[in-house]
Amino acid sequence: MGDYSKALEFYEKAHQIYEKALPPNHPSLATSYNNIGGVYHDMGDYSKALEFYEKAHKTYEKALPPNHPSLATSYNNIGLVYNNMGDYSKALEFYEKAYKIKEKSLPPNHPELATSYNNIGLVYNNMGDYSKALEFYEKAHKIKEKALPPNHPELATSYGNIGEVYNNIGDYSKALEFYQKDLEITKKALPPNHPSLATSYNNIGLVYYNMSDYPKALEFYEKANRIYEKVLPPNHPSLAKAYGNIGQVYNNMGDYSKTLEFYEKAHKIYEKALPPNHPDLGFSYNNVGSVYGDMNDYSKALKFYEKGLEIYEKALPPNHPDLGFSYNNIGQVYNNIGDYSKALVFYDKALKIREKALLPNHPTLATSYNNIGQVYNKMGDYSKALEYYEKALKISKKALPPNHPDLATSYNNIGLVYNNMGDYPKALEFHDKAHKIYEKALSPNHPDLAISYSDIGLVYNNMGDYSKALELYDKAHKIYETALPANHSHLATSYNNIGTMYKNMCDYAKALECYEKALKIREKAAFPNHVDLAICYGTIGQVYNDIGNYSKAFDFHNQAHKIFEKALPPNHPHLATCYNNIGQVYYSMGDYSKALDFYERAYKIREQALPPDHPDLAICYVLFYISSIKIILPMSVFLVQPASGTNVKVGVDDFNITYATIETDSVSNCHFILIDGEYEERQFA
């Protein structure tokens, strides 16, 4: 039931008796040390656990022959602690020592040998070496098939382990196949409310979650939860994990109030059941932080992420991968609030830990490179962005099968950079590579396929081929309508993208209709000061400006501005965009000095937030120039003399930085963010 202090009290009393009654190297003393070490392990106090496991091991070494099974058990215990501490090379070293003893002392098909293969497979799985993990899990499975009856629970566990590897490499049909085998045996071998049955349901739910089949994921997670609620005490950590899984599904469905409800249920259990510095409590703080991040409440998100980090720093060794996740999440907040230098600091901390703790081709390293690449992309340093995205791509190519969705993510990210650089053929080439993978790897109504259509649509939009862009945005929209609940934020984004196409095609009535549909979804789904709501107000304001309804335009831009001021730091790029748009209204009204005032505000923000070579700064300079010229020589259009000698008309509309671009960027990055926010993605089961 998780009463660790009581368990320690009784084990220590027993130990005191053993110390008085037995000689110092008696095996029962070693067993006693192991028991105490086991409690510290469950408490998440790995250094203490290691201390007692090593005491047990020294006793066994003195008291027992070198190939005694208890020595193998002792090596396993020490290996388990190193595995949980993220020191995988040490874990392997001890698991292999255990295996060598078992190999000498046991017959070749003994189930204990299978246990050793499983342990070694687990470490390779954690290291991201999935082919090795599969090799050892399959060795374990062959032994179990020979040694055990066909419906033995250990066989079910074996199927589950193999299923997990297929899930990790993105082969979801294979993962489901093995998890279903696990479930079939578990149903036959165990009573209907056994916790192992709940684990089986959780595993299947996880695959459906990864496939974005959220109703199915919810169905299986709730089956697991019902079992836990019947058989476990109300403060059991497994119940907290079940609540966490359900919360994650609601999070991806965009129902943040439901997500918070389940994450907070989980957190309350952890607070009661675990010691204050247990890593699972740190994990729980990260989950709650992730929801506030999705809600754009970045100060709250940061508060919870920092609480999680504080626990990890106390409980884990300095190079533990979970510390990397924690730094990553904090970096994501700074990235979202436009503090790119801070984001880079935390992303770099995460990367350094991962470089030390993980194999050079671990997929999580690719995630780190993607995150850093994303920041450089936002900063307009496209060569740096490409450098990091290409590093991520190299790892993904080596670590993952050729049709894994994460490989498509890498291609998409590179495509986005080429799009921002104006190299549209290259952008299309990479987006097309991504799209082909998605078509092979995902179901036809998977949201990531919709994101892929949107990314390609964005390129055609930038090329001025609005009918093609509209066609692709419509394809994306149809998928969202089929796959997502009616108030999901992706649907609002989709309406926004379609609206932007109509705006670019000067069909303002259609544009307004789409933007208002987006706004209705945002108003139902978002909180009053949510940034996405402000973006909606801004896009509608732009249409009213274009049709000459300046009072309406001001009204919507001011609503956007109020939200941005409350929700974002004063130097966030969205505020600069807002000032530009207000400046554009004044410009359209012929009030050029007012326009210049707002363009200057936008420039000051961008000057602080962006590197000196960022393209948005160039746009600011042009807007200054146009407005200044208008003040000196008022006229609706002025002439720029190019080298060719022909007159080219230049108007302020050519340089407007729109919310549509920001909005589409968000869509493009949704897939990317899903792999970024590791704590949002990491499952409890």
XYZ file of N, CA and C in Angstrom, residues 497-641:
435
model
N -6.521 28.699 -41.582
C -5.695 28.554 -42.785
C -6.521 28.724 -44.057
N -7.719 28.111 -44.063
C -8.604 28.235 -45.237
C -9.043 29.690 -45.401
N -9.350 30.325 -44.268
C -9.732 31.740 -44.304
C -8.639 32.607 -44.898
N -7.405 32.302 -44.553
C -6.271 33.070 -45.081
C -6.168 32.939 -46.599
N -6.476 31.732 -47.113
C -6.440 31.559 -48.572
C -7.498 32.446 -49.236
N -8.708 32.437 -48.652
C -9.764 33.284 -49.233
C -9.382 34.758 -49.135
N -8.746 35.128 -48.023
C -8.283 36.516 -47.866
C -7.260 36.854 -48.953
N -6.317 35.941 -49.176
C -5.296 36.184 -50.209
C -5.901 36.258 -51.608
N -7.045 35.543 -51.785
C -7.731 35.558 -53.077
C -8.747 36.703 -53.155
N -8.742 37.568 -52.097
C -9.629 38.744 -51.998
C -11.103 38.374 -51.886
N -11.405 37.143 -51.478
C -12.793 36.754 -51.208
C -13.028 36.963 -49.711
N -13.285 38.237 -49.341
C -13.296 38.608 -47.931
C -14.494 38.042 -47.178
N -15.609 37.881 -47.871
C -16.792 37.314 -47.207
C -16.507 35.879 -46.767
N -15.901 35.099 -47.661
C -15.554 33.709 -47.346
C -14.494 33.663 -46.241
N -13.522 34.575 -46.352
C -12.450 34.616 -45.348
C -13.031 34.878 -43.966
N -13.931 35.869 -43.911
C -14.551 36.235 -42.636
C -15.356 35.073 -42.066
N -16.071 34.385 -42.932
C -16.868 33.224 -42.514
C -15.969 32.164 -41.856
N -14.842 31.881 -42.488
C -13.914 30.867 -41.939
C -13.276 31.344 -40.642
N -12.855 32.604 -40.614
C -12.223 33.132 -39.402
C -13.203 33.124 -38.223
N -14.478 33.415 -38.519
C -15.476 33.429 -37.435
C -15.772 32.019 -36.923
N -15.715 31.033 -37.827
C -15.853 29.638 -37.386
C -14.698 29.263 -36.456
N -13.508 29.701 -36.836
C -12.331 29.449 -35.985
C -12.518 30.107 -34.624
N -13.021 31.341 -34.644
C -13.219 32.080 -33.394
C -14.217 31.380 -32.478
N -15.309 30.876 -33.049
C -16.319 30.174 -32.234
C -15.714 28.972 -31.517
N -14.878 28.225 -32.241
C -14.221 27.066 -31.616
C -13.299 27.533 -30.501
N -12.506 28.555 -30.780
C -11.569 29.062 -29.773
C -12.313 29.563 -28.530
N -13.432 30.254 -28.754
C -14.168 30.810 -27.610
C -14.745 29.711 -26.724
N -15.117 28.587 -27.345
C -15.642 27.465 -26.550
C -14.525 26.691 -25.857
N -13.421 26.512 -26.583
C -12.378 25.598 -26.098
C -11.302 26.295 -25.284
N -11.034 27.562 -25.578
C -9.889 28.233 -24.964
C -10.312 29.032 -23.738
N -9.344 29.393 -22.939
C -9.573 30.240 -21.786
C -9.571 31.694 -22.239
N -10.172 32.617 -21.430
C -10.377 33.998 -21.907
C -9.113 34.702 -22.392
N -7.968 34.387 -21.801
C -6.739 35.073 -22.213
C -5.801 34.162 -23.003
N -6.374 33.224 -23.707
C -5.559 32.279 -24.483
C -5.032 32.963 -25.739
N -3.762 32.756 -26.018
C -3.102 33.402 -27.164
C -3.806 33.072 -28.481
N -4.277 31.827 -28.625
C -4.938 31.442 -29.880
C -6.207 32.257 -30.126
N -6.851 32.664 -29.044
C -8.039 33.514 -29.158
C -7.626 34.885 -29.704
N -6.518 35.388 -29.197
C -6.008 36.680 -29.672
C -5.647 36.615 -31.153
N -5.053 35.497 -31.566
C -4.688 35.340 -32.984
C -5.940 35.379 -33.853
N -7.012 34.737 -33.371
C -8.289 34.780 -34.107
C -8.795 36.213 -34.255
N -8.756 36.967 -33.153
C -9.196 38.368 -33.223
C -8.340 39.136 -34.233
N -7.052 38.872 -34.235
C -6.152 39.565 -35.153
C -6.451 39.280 -36.609
N -6.723 38.011 -36.936
C -6.993 37.669 -38.343
C -8.301 38.311 -38.815
N -9.299 38.325 -37.931
C -10.575 38.975 -38.298
C -10.351 40.478 -38.482
N -9.530 41.053 -37.598
C -9.204 42.476 -37.727
C -8.573 42.800 -39.067
N -7.746 41.906 -39.564
C -7.092 42.134 -40.860
C -8.107 42.189 -42.005
N -9.101 41.298 -41.948
C -10.117 41.294 -43.013
C -10.900 42.606 -42.992
N -11.307 43.035 -41.785
C -12.054 44.299 -41.696
C -11.207 45.471 -42.201
N -9.917 45.424 -41.964
C -9.035 46.456 -42.508
C -9.043 46.416 -44.037
N -8.968 45.195 -44.589
C -8.919 45.047 -46.047
C -10.203 45.526 -46.721
N -11.338 45.371 -46.028
C -12.607 45.801 -46.649
C -12.959 47.242 -46.267
N -12.035 47.903 -45.541
C -12.209 49.322 -45.238
C -13.069 49.613 -44.034
N -13.390 48.599 -43.231
C -14.170 48.830 -42.009
C -13.179 48.998 -40.854
N -12.630 50.216 -40.731
C -11.503 50.432 -39.833
C -11.899 50.388 -38.361
N -13.114 50.828 -38.045
C -13.529 50.786 -36.626
C -13.609 49.337 -36.148
N -14.148 48.458 -37.003
C -14.214 47.023 -36.672
C -12.797 46.448 -36.572
N -11.950 46.858 -37.495
C -10.565 46.368 -37.486
C -9.887 46.734 -36.170
N -10.045 48.012 -35.756
C -9.469 48.446 -34.478
C -10.016 47.625 -33.316
N -11.322 47.410 -33.345
C -11.985 46.678 -32.265
C -11.338 45.300 -32.077
N -11.163 44.571 -33.177
C -10.606 43.212 -33.080
C -9.111 43.225 -32.742
N -8.378 44.154 -33.344
C -6.942 44.215 -33.029
C -6.719 44.607 -31.565
N -7.582 45.480 -31.038
C -7.444 45.869 -29.626
C -7.769 44.706 -28.692
N -8.774 43.892 -29.068
C -9.070 42.693 -28.267
C -7.863 41.750 -28.261
N -7.258 41.608 -29.434
C -6.057 40.766 -29.527
C -4.952 41.328 -28.637
N -4.781 42.650 -28.707
C -3.703 43.297 -27.958
C -3.864 43.102 -26.452
N -5.093 43.229 -25.954
C -5.344 43.057 -24.507
C -4.934 41.659 -24.037
N -5.276 40.659 -24.851
C -4.920 39.278 -24.477
C -3.406 39.092 -24.509
N -2.782 39.563 -25.579
C -1.323 39.401 -25.686
C -0.610 40.057 -24.500
N -1.077 41.249 -24.103
C -0.437 41.950 -22.980
C -0.546 41.155 -21.681
N -1.694 40.491 -21.492
C -1.883 39.700 -20.265
C -1.142 38.367 -20.318
N -1.134 37.747 -21.495
C -0.669 36.354 -21.589
C 0.814 36.213 -21.886
N 1.422 37.249 -22.478
C 2.792 37.084 -22.984
C 3.744 38.103 -22.370
N 5.035 37.801 -22.360
C 6.017 38.792 -21.903
C 6.057 39.972 -22.876
N 6.533 41.139 -22.409
C 6.424 42.363 -23.234
C 7.215 42.340 -24.534
N 8.144 41.408 -24.680
C 8.945 41.373 -25.913
C 8.608 40.186 -26.802
N 7.416 39.638 -26.653
C 7.053 38.476 -27.471
C 6.750 38.907 -28.912
N 7.209 38.128 -29.905
C 6.964 38.486 -31.318
C 5.484 38.669 -31.673
N 4.566 37.953 -30.993
C 3.134 38.126 -31.298
C 2.689 39.565 -31.029
N 3.251 40.179 -29.985
C 2.905 41.575 -29.686
C 3.396 42.483 -30.810
N 4.569 42.174 -31.337
C 5.090 42.958 -32.465
C 4.159 42.847 -33.667
N 3.682 41.626 -33.939
C 2.742 41.422 -35.051
C 1.474 42.242 -34.826
N 1.016 42.245 -33.579
C -0.200 42.996 -33.239
C 0.005 44.493 -33.494
N 1.150 45.025 -33.063
C 1.434 46.444 -33.308
C 1.524 46.728 -34.807
N 2.122 45.823 -35.548
C 2.189 45.998 -37.006
C 0.798 46.086 -37.612
N -0.087 45.196 -37.149
C -1.439 45.169 -37.714
C -2.221 46.432 -37.359
N -2.052 46.926 -36.125
C -2.707 48.199 -35.753
C -2.113 49.332 -36.596
N -0.797 49.285 -36.776
C -0.147 50.275 -37.636
C -0.690 50.247 -39.047
N -0.993 49.040 -39.520
C -1.511 48.911 -40.884
C -2.877 49.588 -41.017
N -3.708 49.479 -39.960
C -5.032 50.125 -40.011
C -4.855 51.643 -40.101
N -3.972 52.184 -39.254
C -3.716 53.628 -39.317
C -3.175 54.026 -40.692
N -2.316 53.183 -41.239
C -1.770 53.448 -42.571
C -2.895 53.491 -43.600
N -3.798 52.501 -43.527
C -4.911 52.438 -44.487
C -5.818 53.652 -44.362
N -5.903 54.213 -43.137
C -6.739 55.395 -42.904
C -6.013 56.682 -43.298
N -4.731 56.539 -43.663
C -3.955 57.719 -44.041
C -3.328 58.444 -42.871
N -3.404 57.864 -41.655
C -2.785 58.481 -40.480
C -1.373 57.897 -40.351
N -0.441 58.439 -41.138
C 0.876 57.814 -41.278
C 1.748 57.996 -40.037
N 1.562 59.114 -39.327
C 2.375 59.305 -38.114
C 1.985 58.282 -37.049
N 0.668 57.995 -36.921
C 0.206 56.961 -35.983
C 0.717 55.593 -36.438
N 0.634 55.352 -37.730
C 1.123 54.074 -38.267
C 2.591 53.896 -37.905
N 3.369 54.978 -38.103
C 4.798 54.921 -37.804
C 5.040 54.618 -36.329
N 4.220 55.219 -35.464
C 4.345 54.994 -34.019
C 4.216 53.491 -33.698
N 3.209 52.832 -34.276
C 3.001 51.402 -33.993
C 4.054 50.524 -34.673
N 4.481 50.934 -35.870
C 5.551 50.174 -36.524
C 6.837 50.233 -35.690
N 7.066 51.410 -35.068
C 8.260 51.550 -34.218
C 8.162 50.652 -32.985
N 6.961 50.557 -32.414
C 6.772 49.657 -31.261
C 7.086 48.210 -31.659
N 6.576 47.841 -32.837
C 6.836 46.481 -33.331
C 8.334 46.272 -33.530
N 8.976 47.294 -34.097
C 10.408 47.177 -34.372
C 11.208 46.993 -33.084
N 10.873 47.767 -32.042
C 11.618 47.682 -30.776
C 11.547 46.274 -30.189
N 10.364 45.673 -30.281
C 10.221 44.295 -29.777
C 11.072 43.346 -30.602
N 10.961 43.469 -31.903
C 11.693 42.535 -32.772
C 13.207 42.731 -32.646
N 13.602 43.978 -32.433
C 15.032 44.261 -32.285
C 15.589 43.548 -31.047
N 14.776 43.514 -29.974
C 15.222 42.847 -28.743
C 15.119 41.329 -28.843
N 14.074 40.857 -29.530
C 13.782 39.417 -29.513
C 14.504 38.636 -30.597
N 14.915 39.315 -31.673
C 15.427 38.586 -32.845
C 16.881 38.945 -33.132
N 17.598 38.057 -33.794
C 18.969 38.380 -34.207
C 18.955 39.464 -35.289
N 20.071 40.189 -35.463
C 20.065 41.353 -36.380
C 19.783 41.025 -37.840
N 19.948 39.761 -38.242
C 19.723 39.401 -39.652
C 18.357 38.767 -39.899
N 17.460 38.828 -38.919
C 16.164 38.161 -39.096
C 15.328 38.893 -40.154
N 14.664 38.133 -41.057
C 13.865 38.759 -42.130
C 12.775 39.700 -41.615
N 12.199 39.412 -40.440
C 11.129 40.278 -39.924
C 11.648 41.685 -39.619
N 12.929 41.800 -39.283
C 13.507 43.126 -39.057
C 13.594 43.895 -40.369
N 13.893 43.183 -41.438
C 13.941 43.828 -42.759
C 12.568 44.394 -43.111
N 11.517 43.618 -42.798
C 10.152 44.084 -43.072
C 9.867 45.348 -42.265
N 10.324 45.354 -40.997
C 10.127 46.547 -40.160
C 10.780 47.776 -40.791
N 12.002 47.604 -41.297
C 12.695 48.734 -41.931
C 11.898 49.256 -43.123
N 11.356 48.343 -43.925
C 10.591 48.751 -45.111
C 9.333 49.510 -44.689
N 8.654 49.000 -43.641
C 7.441 49.674 -43.163
C 7.766 51.082 -42.655
N 8.885 51.211 -41.933
C 9.342 52.541 -41.509
C 9.492 53.464 -42.706
N 10.187 52.935 -43.693
C 10.519 53.751 -44.858
C 9.256 54.210 -45.573
N 8.339 53.245 -45.794
C 7.104 53.591 -46.509
C 6.319 54.644 -45.733
N 6.167 54.428 -44.407
C 5.376 55.360 -43.592
C 6.034 56.731 -43.545
N 7.362 56.744 -43.427
C 8.078 58.029 -43.382
C 7.889 58.792 -44.685
N 8.008 58.077 -45.811
C 7.810 58.698 -47.123
C 6.393 59.253 -47.227
N 5.421 58.485 -46.696
C 4.016 58.916 -46.783
C 3.799 60.206 -45.991
N 4.508 60.328 -44.861
C 4.359 61.543 -44.057
C 4.925 62.740 -44.823
N 6.053 62.501 -45.496
C 6.703 63.596 -46.231
C 5.978 63.877 -47.549
N 5.661 62.810 -48.300
C 5.011 62.941 -49.608
C 3.746 62.106 -49.618
N 2.630 62.582 -49.070
C 1.429 61.748 -48.987
C 0.911 61.345 -50.357
N 0.878 60.054 -50.590
C 0.263 59.493 -51.793
C 0.008 58.032 -51.528
N -0.939 57.458 -52.265
C -1.372 56.091 -51.954
C -0.328 55.060 -52.336
N 0.460 55.354 -53.394
C 1.489 54.411 -53.832
C 2.703 55.218 -54.249
N 3.914 54.774 -53.891
C 5.089 55.473 -54.384
C 5.883 54.515 -55.254
N 6.843 55.069 -55.958
C 7.576 54.276 -56.947
C 8.990 53.992 -56.471
N 9.403 52.731 -56.652
C 10.786 52.350 -56.378
C 11.428 52.040 -57.717
N 12.575 52.612 -57.963
C 13.231 52.424 -59.261
C 14.209 51.245 -59.163
